[in-house]
Coordinates of C-alpha atoms in Angstrom, one line a residue:
X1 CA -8.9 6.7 26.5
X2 CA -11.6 3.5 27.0
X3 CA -11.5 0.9 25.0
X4 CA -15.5 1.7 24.2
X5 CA -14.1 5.5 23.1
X6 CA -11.6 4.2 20.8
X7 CA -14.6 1.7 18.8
X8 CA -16.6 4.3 18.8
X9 CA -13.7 6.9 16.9
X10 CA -12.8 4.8 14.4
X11 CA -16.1 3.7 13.7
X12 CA -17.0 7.4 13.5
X13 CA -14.0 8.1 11.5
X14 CA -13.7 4.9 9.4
X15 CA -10.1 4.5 10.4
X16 CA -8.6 1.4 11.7
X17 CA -5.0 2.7 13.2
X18 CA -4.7 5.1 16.1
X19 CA -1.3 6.2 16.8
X20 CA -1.0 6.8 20.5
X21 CA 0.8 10.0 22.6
X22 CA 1.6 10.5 25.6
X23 CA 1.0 13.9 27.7
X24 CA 4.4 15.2 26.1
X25 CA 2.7 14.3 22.5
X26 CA 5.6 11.2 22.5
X27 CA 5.0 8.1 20.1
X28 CA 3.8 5.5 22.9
X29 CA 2.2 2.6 20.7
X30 CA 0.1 2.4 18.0
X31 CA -4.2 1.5 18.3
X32 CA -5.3 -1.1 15.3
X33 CA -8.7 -2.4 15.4
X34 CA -7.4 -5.9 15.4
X35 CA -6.3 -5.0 19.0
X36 CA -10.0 -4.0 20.0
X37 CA -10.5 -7.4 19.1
X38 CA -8.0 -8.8 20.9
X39 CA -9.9 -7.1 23.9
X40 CA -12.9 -8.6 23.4
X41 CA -14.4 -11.3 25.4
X42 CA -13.6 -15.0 24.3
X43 CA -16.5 -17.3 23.0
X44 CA -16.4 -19.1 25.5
X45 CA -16.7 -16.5 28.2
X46 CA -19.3 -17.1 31.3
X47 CA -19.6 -13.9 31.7
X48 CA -22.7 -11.9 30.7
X49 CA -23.3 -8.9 28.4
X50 CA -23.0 -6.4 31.6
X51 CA -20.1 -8.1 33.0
X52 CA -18.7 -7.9 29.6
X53 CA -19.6 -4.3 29.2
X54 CA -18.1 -3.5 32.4
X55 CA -15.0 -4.7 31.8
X56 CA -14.6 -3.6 28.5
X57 CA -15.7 0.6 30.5
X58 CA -12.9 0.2 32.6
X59 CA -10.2 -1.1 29.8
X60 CA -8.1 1.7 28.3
X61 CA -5.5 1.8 25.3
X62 CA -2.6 1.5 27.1
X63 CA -4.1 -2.3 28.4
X64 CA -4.0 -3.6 24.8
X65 CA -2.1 -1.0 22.0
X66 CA 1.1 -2.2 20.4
X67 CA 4.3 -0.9 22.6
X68 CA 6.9 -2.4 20.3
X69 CA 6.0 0.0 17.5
X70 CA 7.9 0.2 13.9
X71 CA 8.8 3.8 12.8
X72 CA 9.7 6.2 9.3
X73 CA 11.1 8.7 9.2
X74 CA 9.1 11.0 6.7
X75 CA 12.1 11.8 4.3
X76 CA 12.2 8.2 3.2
X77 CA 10.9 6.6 -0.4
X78 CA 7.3 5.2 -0.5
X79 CA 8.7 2.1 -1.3
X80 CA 10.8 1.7 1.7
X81 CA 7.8 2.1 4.0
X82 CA 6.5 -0.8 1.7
X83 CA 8.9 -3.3 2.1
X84 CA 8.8 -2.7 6.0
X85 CA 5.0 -2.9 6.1
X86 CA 5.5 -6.4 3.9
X87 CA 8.6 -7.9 5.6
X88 CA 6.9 -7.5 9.1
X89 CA 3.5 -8.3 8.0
X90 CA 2.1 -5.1 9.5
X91 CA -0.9 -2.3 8.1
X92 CA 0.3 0.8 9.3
X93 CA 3.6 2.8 9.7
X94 CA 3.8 5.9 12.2
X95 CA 6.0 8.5 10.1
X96 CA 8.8 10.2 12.5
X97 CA 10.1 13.7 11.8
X98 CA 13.2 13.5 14.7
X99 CA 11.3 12.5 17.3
X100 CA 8.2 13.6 16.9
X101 CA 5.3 12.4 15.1
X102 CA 4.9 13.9 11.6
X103 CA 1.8 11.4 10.5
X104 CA 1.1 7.6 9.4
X105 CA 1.0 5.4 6.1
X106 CA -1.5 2.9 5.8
X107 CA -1.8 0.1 3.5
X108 CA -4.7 2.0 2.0
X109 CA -2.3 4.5 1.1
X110 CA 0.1 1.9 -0.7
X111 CA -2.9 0.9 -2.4
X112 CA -3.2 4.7 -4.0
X113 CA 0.3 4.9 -4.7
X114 CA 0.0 1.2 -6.7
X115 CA -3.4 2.7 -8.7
X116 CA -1.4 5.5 -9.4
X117 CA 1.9 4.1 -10.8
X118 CA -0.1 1.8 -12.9
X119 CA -2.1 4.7 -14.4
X120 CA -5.7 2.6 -13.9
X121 CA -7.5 5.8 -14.1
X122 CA -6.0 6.5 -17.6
X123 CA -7.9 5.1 -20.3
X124 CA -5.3 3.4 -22.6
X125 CA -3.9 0.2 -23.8
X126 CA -2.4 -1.9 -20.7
X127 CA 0.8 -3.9 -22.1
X128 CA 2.6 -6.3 -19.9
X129 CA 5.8 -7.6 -21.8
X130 CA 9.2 -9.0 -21.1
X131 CA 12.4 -7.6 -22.7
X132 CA 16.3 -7.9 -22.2
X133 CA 17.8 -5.8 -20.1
X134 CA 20.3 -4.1 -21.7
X135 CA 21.2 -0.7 -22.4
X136 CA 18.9 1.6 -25.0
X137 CA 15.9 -1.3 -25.0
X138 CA 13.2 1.1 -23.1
X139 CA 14.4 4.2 -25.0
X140 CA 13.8 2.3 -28.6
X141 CA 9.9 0.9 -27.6
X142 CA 9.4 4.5 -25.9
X143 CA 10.4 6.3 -29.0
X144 CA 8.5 3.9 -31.2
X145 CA 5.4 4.3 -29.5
X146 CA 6.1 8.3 -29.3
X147 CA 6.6 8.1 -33.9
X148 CA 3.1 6.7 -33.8
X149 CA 1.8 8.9 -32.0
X150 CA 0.8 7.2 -28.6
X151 CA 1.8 8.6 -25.1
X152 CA 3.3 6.6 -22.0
X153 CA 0.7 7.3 -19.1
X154 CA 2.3 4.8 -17.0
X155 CA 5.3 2.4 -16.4
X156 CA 6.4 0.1 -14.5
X157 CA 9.3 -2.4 -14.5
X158 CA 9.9 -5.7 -12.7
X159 CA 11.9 -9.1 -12.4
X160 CA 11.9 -11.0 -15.0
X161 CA 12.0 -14.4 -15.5
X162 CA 15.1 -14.6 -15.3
X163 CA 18.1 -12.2 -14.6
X164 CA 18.8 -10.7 -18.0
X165 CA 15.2 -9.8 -18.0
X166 CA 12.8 -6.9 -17.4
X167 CA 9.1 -7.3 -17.0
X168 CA 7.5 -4.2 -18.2
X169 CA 3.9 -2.9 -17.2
X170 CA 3.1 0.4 -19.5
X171 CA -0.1 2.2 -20.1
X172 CA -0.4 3.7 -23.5
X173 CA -2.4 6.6 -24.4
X174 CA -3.4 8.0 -28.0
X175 CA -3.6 4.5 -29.9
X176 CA -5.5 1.6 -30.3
X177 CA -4.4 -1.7 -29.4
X178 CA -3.9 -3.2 -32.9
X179 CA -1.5 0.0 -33.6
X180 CA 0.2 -1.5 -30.0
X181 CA 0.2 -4.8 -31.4
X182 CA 1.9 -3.7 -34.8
X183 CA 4.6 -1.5 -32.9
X184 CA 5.4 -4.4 -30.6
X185 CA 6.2 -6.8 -33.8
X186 CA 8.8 -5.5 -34.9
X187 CA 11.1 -5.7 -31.7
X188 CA 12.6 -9.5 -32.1
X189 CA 13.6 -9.2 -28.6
X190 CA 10.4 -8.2 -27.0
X191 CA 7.9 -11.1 -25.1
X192 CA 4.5 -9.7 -25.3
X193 CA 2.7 -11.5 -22.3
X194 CA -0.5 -9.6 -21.9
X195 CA -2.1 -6.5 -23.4
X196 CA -5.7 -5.0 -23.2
X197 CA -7.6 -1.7 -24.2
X198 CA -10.1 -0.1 -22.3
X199 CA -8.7 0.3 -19.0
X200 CA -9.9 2.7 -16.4

């Protein structure tokens, strides 16, 4: 497929990763729009826009996709495919089923999967606290907030500060924030570093 072609699809499509098969339907690379720019001319080309256009006709996908490609195999965690797309500093992840290709992730999907797991489409009170991690801490501030009348839409747990710490992120449904506030004051051993109502 020209280089022109492959502009013109993910233009069309609004996509900017194009895994690439060969005539057996076999992974062969992977097509990210930061290689069509990588085709382009440089700036400081003599050539002119029909030179430039001609040489751009003739250029094809295999001339300029990604060989070395990074795989998943589609039975693995969300996260995993997150940690590979971070360490390597890399958009897109073809997902593998044996050896053939099942689909992709994108960082746009992460970004769904984040929105999601933080419940910012839920209306609710956003807390952000820190508490120590021991045994029975998350079941005592769940059930508290549960007596009261308030519903966990979304939660999320971190590092700390330091290593005997969680960082919690919940999203509480079914109270106000000075009901939070009030539920949150009588744990000793709970930090309360950020909370706001009216999210999503």
């Amino acid at each position: 497929m020209s280089i022109n072609d492959v502009r013109s699809l993910m233009e069309k499509e609004k996509i900017g990763h194009l895994p690439v098969l060969d005539k057996n339907k076999m992974l062969s690379g992977i097509m990210a729009r930061k290689d069509l720019l990588k085709a382009g001319p440089s700036m400081a080309t003599s050539l002119d826009m029909y030179e430039i256009s001609y040489l751009l006709s003739r250029m094809t996908v295999k001339d300029v996709m990604a060989k070395q490609v990074i795989t998943i195999e589609d039975n693995e965690v969300v996260e995993e495919a997150a940690r590979i797309m971070a360490d390597n500093a890399i958009g897109c992840l073809p997902v593998m089923r044996g050896k053939e290709l099942s689909g992709i992730i994108t960082d746009t999907d992460l970004f769904h999967v984040f929105v999601n797991a933080f419940g910012a489409r839920h209306p609710g009170v956003r807390i952000t606290c820190s508490l120590q991690e021991k045994p029975g801490q998350l079941a005592r501030l769940a059930s508290a907030i549960a007596e009261a009348g308030g519903s966990i839409a979304a939660l999320v747990t971190s590092e700390g500060d330091t290593i005997s710490q969680r960082r919690l992120t919940i999203k509480v449904s079914g109270l106000n924030q000075s009901k939070v506030e009030i539920i949150l004051a009588v744990f000793d051993d709970v930090k309360l570093e950020d909370i706001r109502e009216g999210c999503a």
